[in-house]
XYZ file of C-alpha atoms in Angstrom:
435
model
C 12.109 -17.674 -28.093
C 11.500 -20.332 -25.860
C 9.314 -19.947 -22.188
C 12.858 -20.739 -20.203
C 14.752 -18.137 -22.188
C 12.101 -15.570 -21.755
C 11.714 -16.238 -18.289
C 15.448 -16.082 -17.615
C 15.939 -12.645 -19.511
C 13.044 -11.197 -17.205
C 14.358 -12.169 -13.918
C 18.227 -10.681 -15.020
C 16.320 -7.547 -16.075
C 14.743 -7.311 -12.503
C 17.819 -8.710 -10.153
C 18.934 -6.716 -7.096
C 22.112 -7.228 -5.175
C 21.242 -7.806 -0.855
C 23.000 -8.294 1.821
C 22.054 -9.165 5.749
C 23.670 -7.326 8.766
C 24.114 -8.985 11.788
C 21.801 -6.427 13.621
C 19.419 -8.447 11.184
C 18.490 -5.072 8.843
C 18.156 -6.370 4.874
C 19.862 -4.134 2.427
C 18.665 -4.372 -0.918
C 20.586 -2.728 -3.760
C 20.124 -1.877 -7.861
C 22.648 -0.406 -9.387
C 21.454 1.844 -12.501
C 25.015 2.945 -14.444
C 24.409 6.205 -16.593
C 22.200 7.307 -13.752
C 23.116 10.207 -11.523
C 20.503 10.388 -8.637
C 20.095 8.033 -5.726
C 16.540 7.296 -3.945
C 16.957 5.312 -0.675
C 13.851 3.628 1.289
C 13.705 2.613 4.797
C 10.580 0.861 5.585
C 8.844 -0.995 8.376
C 5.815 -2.946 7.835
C 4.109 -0.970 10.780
C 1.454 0.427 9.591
C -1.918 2.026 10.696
C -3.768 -1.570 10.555
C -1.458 -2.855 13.627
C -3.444 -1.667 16.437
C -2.677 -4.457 18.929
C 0.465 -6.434 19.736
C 1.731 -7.873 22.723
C 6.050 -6.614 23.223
C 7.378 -9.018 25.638
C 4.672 -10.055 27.233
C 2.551 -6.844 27.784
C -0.385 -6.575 25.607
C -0.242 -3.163 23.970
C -3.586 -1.203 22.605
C -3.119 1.347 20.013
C -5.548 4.229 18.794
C -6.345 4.916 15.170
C -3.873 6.835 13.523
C -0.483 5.884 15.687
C 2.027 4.674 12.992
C 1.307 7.686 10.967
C 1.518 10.014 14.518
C 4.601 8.285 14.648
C 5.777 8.988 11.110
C 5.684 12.691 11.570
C 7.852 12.219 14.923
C 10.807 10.393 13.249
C 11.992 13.495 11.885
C 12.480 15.004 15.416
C 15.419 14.771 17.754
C 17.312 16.823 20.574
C 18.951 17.876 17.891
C 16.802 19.239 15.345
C 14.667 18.655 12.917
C 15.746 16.540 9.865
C 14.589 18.077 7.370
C 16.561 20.571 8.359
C 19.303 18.503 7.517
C 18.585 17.601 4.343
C 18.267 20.951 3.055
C 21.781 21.457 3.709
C 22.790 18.592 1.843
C 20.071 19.345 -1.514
C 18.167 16.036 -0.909
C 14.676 16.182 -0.929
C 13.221 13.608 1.644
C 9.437 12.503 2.947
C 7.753 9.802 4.260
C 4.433 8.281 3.907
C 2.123 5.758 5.887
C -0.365 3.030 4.224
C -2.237 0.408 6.234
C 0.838 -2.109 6.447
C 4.042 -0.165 6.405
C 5.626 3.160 6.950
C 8.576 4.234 4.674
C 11.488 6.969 4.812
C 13.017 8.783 1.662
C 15.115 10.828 0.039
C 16.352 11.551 -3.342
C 19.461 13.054 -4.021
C 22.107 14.110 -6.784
C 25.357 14.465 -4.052
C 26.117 13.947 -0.396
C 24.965 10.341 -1.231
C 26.492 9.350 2.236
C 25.596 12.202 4.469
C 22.064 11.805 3.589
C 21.974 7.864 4.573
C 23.633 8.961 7.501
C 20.835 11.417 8.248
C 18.087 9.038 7.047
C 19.725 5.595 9.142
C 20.083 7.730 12.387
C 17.187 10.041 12.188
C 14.849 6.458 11.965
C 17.363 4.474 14.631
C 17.244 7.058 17.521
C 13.216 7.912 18.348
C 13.172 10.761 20.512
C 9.407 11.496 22.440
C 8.223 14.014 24.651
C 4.606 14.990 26.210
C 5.352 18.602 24.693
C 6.632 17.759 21.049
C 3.292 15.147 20.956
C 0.904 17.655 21.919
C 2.728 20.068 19.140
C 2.412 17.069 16.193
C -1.521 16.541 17.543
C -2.401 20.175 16.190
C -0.694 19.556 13.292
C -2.087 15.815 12.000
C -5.406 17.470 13.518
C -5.257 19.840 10.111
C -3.963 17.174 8.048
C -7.198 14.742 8.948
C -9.332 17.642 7.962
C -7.508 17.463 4.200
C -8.240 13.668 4.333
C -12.248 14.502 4.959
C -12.285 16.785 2.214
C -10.866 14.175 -0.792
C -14.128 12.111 -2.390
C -11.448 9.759 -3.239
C -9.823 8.936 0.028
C -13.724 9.380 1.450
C -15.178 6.311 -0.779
C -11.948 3.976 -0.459
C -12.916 4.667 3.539
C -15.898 3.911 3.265
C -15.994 1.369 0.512
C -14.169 -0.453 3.751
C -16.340 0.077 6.529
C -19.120 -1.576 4.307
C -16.825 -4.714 4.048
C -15.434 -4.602 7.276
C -16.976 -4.399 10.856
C -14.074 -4.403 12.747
C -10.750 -4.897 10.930
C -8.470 -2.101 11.460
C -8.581 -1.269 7.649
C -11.656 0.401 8.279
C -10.532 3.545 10.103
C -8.599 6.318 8.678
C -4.680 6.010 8.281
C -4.605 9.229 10.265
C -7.008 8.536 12.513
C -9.064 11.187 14.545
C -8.620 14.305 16.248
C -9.905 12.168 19.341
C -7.773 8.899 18.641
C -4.341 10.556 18.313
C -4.859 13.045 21.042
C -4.660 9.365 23.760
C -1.146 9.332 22.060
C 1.723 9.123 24.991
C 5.563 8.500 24.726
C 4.954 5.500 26.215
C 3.177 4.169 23.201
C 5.256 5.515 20.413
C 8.504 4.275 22.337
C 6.580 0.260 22.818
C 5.695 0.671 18.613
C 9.382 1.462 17.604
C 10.452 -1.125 20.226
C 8.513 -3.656 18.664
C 8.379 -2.595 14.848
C 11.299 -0.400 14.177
C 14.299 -3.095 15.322
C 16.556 -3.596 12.309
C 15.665 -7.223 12.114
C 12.203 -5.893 11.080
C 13.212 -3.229 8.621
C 14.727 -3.139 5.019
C 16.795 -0.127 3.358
C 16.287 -0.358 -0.278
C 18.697 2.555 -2.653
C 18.863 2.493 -6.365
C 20.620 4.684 -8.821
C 24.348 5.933 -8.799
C 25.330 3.737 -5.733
C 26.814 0.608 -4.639
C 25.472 -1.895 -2.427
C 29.392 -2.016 -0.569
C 28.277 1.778 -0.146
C 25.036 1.216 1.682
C 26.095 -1.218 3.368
C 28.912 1.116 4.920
C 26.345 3.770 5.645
C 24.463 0.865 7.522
C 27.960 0.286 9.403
C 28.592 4.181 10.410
C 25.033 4.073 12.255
C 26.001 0.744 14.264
C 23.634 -1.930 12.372
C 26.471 -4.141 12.027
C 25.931 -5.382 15.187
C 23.344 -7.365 16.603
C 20.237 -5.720 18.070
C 18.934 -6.367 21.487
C 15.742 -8.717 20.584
C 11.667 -7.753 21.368
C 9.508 -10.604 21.437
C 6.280 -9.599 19.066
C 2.983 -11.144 18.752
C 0.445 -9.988 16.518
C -3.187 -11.395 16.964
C -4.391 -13.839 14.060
C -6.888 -12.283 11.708
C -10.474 -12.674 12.956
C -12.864 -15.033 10.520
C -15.485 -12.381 9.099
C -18.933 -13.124 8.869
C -21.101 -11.530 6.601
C -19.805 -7.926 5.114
C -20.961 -4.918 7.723
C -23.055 -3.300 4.911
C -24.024 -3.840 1.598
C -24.727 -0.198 0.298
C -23.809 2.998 1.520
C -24.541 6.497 -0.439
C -24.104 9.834 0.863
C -23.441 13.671 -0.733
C -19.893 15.998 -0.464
C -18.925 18.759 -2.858
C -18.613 16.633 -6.114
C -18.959 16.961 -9.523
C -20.559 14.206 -10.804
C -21.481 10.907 -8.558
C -18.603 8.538 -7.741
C -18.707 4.876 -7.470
C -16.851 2.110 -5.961
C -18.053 -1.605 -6.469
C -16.279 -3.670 -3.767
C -15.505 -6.921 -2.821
C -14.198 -8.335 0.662
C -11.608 -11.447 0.275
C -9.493 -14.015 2.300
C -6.279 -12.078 3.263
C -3.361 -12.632 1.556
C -0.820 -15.055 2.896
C 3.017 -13.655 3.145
C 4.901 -14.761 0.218
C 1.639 -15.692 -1.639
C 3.141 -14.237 -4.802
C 0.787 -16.310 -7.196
C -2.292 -14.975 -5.371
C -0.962 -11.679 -4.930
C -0.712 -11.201 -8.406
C -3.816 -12.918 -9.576
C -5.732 -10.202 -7.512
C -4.039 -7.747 -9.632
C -4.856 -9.209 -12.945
C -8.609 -9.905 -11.807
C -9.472 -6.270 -12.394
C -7.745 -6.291 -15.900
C -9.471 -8.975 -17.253
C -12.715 -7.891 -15.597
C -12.836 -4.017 -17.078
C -8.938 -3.249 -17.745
C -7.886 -1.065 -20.585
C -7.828 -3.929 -23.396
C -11.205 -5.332 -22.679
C -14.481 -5.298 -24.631
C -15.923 -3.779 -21.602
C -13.937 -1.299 -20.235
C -14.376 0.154 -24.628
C -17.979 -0.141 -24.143
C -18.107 1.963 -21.093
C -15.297 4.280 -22.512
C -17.490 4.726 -25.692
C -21.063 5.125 -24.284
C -19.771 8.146 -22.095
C -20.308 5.770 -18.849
C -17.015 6.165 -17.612
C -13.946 8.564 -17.976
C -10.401 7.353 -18.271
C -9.984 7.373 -14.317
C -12.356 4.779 -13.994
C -9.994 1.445 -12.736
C -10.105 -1.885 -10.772
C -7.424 -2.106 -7.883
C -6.718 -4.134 -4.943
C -5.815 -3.592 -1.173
C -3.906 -6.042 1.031
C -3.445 -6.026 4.799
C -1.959 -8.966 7.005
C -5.592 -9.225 8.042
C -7.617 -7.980 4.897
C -8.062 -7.940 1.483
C -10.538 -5.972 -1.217
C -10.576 -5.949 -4.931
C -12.539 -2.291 -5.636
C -13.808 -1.120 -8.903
C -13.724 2.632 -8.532
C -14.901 5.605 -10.719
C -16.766 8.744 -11.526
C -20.291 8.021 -13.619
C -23.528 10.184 -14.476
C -24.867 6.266 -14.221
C -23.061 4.920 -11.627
C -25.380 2.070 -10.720
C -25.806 1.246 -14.448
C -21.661 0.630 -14.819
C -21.555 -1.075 -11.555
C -24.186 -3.593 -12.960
C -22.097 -4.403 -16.256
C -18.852 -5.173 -13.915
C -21.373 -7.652 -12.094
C -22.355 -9.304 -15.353
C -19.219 -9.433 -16.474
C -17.676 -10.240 -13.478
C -20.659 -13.355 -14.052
C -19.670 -14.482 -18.005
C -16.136 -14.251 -16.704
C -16.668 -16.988 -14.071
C -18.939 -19.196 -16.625
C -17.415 -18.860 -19.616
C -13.482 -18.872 -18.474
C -11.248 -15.876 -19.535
C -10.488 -15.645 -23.279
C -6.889 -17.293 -23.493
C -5.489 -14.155 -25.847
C -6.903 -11.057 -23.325
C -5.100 -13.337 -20.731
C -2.167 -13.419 -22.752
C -2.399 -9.461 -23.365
C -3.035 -8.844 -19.736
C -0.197 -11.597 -18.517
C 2.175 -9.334 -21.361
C 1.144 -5.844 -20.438
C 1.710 -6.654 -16.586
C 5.756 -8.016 -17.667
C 5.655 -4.951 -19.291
C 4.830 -2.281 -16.600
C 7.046 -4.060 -14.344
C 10.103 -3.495 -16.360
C 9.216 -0.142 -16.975
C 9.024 0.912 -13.296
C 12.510 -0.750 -12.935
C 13.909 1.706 -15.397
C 13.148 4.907 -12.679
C 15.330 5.214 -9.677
C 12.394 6.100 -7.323
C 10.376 3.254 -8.766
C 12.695 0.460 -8.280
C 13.777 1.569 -4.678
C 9.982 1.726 -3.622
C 9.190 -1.574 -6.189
C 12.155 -3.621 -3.898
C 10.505 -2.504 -0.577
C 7.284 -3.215 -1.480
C 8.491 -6.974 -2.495
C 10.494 -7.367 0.922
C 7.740 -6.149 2.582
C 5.380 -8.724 1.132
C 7.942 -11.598 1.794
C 9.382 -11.711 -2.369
C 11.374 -10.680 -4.279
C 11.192 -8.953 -7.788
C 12.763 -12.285 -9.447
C 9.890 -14.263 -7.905
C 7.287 -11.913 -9.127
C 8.742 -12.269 -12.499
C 8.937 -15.943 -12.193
C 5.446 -15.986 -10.339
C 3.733 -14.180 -13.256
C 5.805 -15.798 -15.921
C 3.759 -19.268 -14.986
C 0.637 -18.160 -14.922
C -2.136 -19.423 -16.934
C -5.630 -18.902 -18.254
C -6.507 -22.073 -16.061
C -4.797 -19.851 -12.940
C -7.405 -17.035 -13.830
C -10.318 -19.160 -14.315
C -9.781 -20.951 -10.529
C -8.993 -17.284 -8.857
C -12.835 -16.183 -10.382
C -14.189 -19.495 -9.491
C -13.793 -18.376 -5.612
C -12.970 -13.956 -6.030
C -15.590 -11.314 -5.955
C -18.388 -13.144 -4.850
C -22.118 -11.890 -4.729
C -22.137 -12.152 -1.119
C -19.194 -10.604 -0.467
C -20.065 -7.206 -2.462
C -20.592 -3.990 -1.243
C -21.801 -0.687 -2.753
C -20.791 3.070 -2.214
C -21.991 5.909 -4.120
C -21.038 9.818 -3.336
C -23.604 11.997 -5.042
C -23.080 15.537 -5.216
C -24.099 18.057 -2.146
C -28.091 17.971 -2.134
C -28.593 15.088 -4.275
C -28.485 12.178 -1.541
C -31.047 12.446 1.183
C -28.883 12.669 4.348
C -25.382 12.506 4.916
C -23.079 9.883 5.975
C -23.859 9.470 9.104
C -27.264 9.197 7.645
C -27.426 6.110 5.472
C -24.752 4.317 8.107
């Protein structure tokens, strides 16, 4: 079949219908016939890495943790709580915060309106007091506690504060007891003045619905009109020098050591597609699931199955991470290194590119096929200035020649850093410690 053909079929599997309001709110639709639940997004790209902004003029300073504070206050108004309204209607609804955008949900089989109605209002109407705040700070304050006790969420944290020494990315999503607890109405009301105006947002549904439908629900909650404007300034990302630290090693309540090999990189430009993906595939060809590596490790015991390459991008950061659990974690971290090393001598071998370039198309199409996964896989593509056609197109012209140049200039030596968590009483000291 020829390239064209190939690449045509892919983008029609992966087209969305959209449509713009005048309040300047993007609706994104994809209608799944034979499907009979709905999953709706609403998502801001506020998230806990914006810490200062200037709204209208006034420079505003935010403490670690706010979007996600503010997260948990969405659900609140005069009237009630929201989830209490969507247990009336059988939908099951959350919301969750990452470093560069904070996203409403629900899922539902019936009441497809009532619950956008719920969801679209609930988000559009913030409602803060001194007393509901100092309610929410006692319970995030438990919450951060949960966050202290995952190894996982521990070494991604820290993994960053080796790379970073003063990029937002560095400090929990949910911030501190301390951080949240200089939280005022003031603040939350300047953040959804400056981050939660239609013009900013997107409301993504898939599954048994129509985009006329959405679109309506959009109407009933007055985004049809145009929104009184904020003028929003971010400041530019800051050039980094060398990375903060280049090993870190402490002990928690672990059963065997965990590893994460990372690497600081330029940040991601909006609507860099071809660079966006090309971090993704790095970590495939390096140690993914089809390599000669990652079968080695597998085989010798090194690694288990969770063992992985990932990436994490920020308007003002980016890191590609190796992470893992090993009885020899320095030993595995050493053969990414030297293959990390071949890779960018030798070039990538033009078939594993070919598998990797295949089994990426392939993934992508899969998560389509779920109703939750193609609402959240449409946000995420908004949110990162795409769309899913250009992703398809993006990847579809890649080549080994693309791969070679991205590990020409990616995961550097000098930009490497090192974080081990042993279990309790192997590591002398604690974090606090070795930092």
């Amino acid at each position: 079949m020829p390239e064209l053909t190939i690449r045509e079929k892919a983008a029609a599997a992966v087209r969305c219908q959209s449509a713009v309001l005048e309040s300047g709110l993007t609706v994104l639709c994809r209608t799944m016939p034979g499907y009979s639940t709905v999953h709706a997004m609403y998502a801001t790209p506020f998230g806990s890495t914006v810490r200062d902004f200037v709204l209208d003029g006034r420079p505003v300073h935010l403490p670690a943790g706010t979007a996600h504070f503010l997260e948990h206050k969405m659900f609140e108004s005069e009237q009630g709580d929201a989830f209490s309204l969507y247990a009336k209607t059988g939908a099951s609804a959350n919301a969750f915060t990452s470093w560069d955008h904070t996203c409403y949900l629900f899922s539902a089989t019936s009441r497809i309106d009532e619950n956008l109605d719920i969801l679209l209002n609930m988000v559009g109407r913030p409602w803060f007091t001194k007393e509901t705040i100092a309610k929410e700070q006692g319970i995030i304050g438990q919450e951060i506690k949960m966050y202290d006790d995952s190894p996982d969420w521990r070494l991604l944290t820290a993994a960053f504060r080796c790379l970073y020494r003063d990029d937002p990315i560095r400090d929990d999503i949910a911030g501190t007891v301390e951080s949240i607890a200089e939280l005022t109405p003031e603040l939350l009301y300047a953040c959804t003045d400056a981050f939660y105006a239609p013009g900013n947002m997107v409301l993504a549904v898939a599954g048994n619905i129509t985009l006329e439908q959405a679109v309506a629900a959009c109407r009933r909650a007055g985004l049809d009109r145009p929104a009184a404007p904020h003028a929003v300034a971010l400041p530019p990302a800051a050039e980094p020098g060398p990375v903060a630290q280049r090993e870190l090693r402490f002990a928690m309540p672990v059963n065997r050591p965990c590893f994460a090999l990372a690497y600081r990189e330029p940040p991601i430009a909006r609507g860099d597609m071809k660079r966006e993906i090309l971090c993704d595939m790095v970590t495939d060809l390096v140690c993914g699931g089809l390599t000669d590596l990652y079968r080695r490790l597998y085989d010798e015991g090194l690694v288990n199955p969770e063992f992985s390459g990932d990436y994490a991008s920020t308007r003002t950061a980016c890191a590609i991470l190796f992470t893992g659990e090993s009885t020899r974690p320095r030993q595995v971290a050493e053969l990414v290194r030297q293959e990390i090393a071949r890779l960018r001598r030798d070039g990538v071998d033009p078939e594993l590119f070919t598998l990797v370039k295949n089994e990426m198309y392939g993934e992508l199409l899969a998560i389509l096929e779920g109703v939750e996964n193609a609402a959240a896989q449409m946000t995420t593509a908004f949110l990162k200035g795409s769309t899913l056609e250009e992703q398809i197109a993006t990847l579809a012209a890649l080549t080994p020649a693309d791969a070679d140049e991205a590990l020409r200039t990616m995961m550097l030596p000098e930009n490497e850093a090192y974080v081990q968590i042993d279990p309790s009483g192997e590591a002398p000291g604690g974090e606090d410690a070795a930092e």
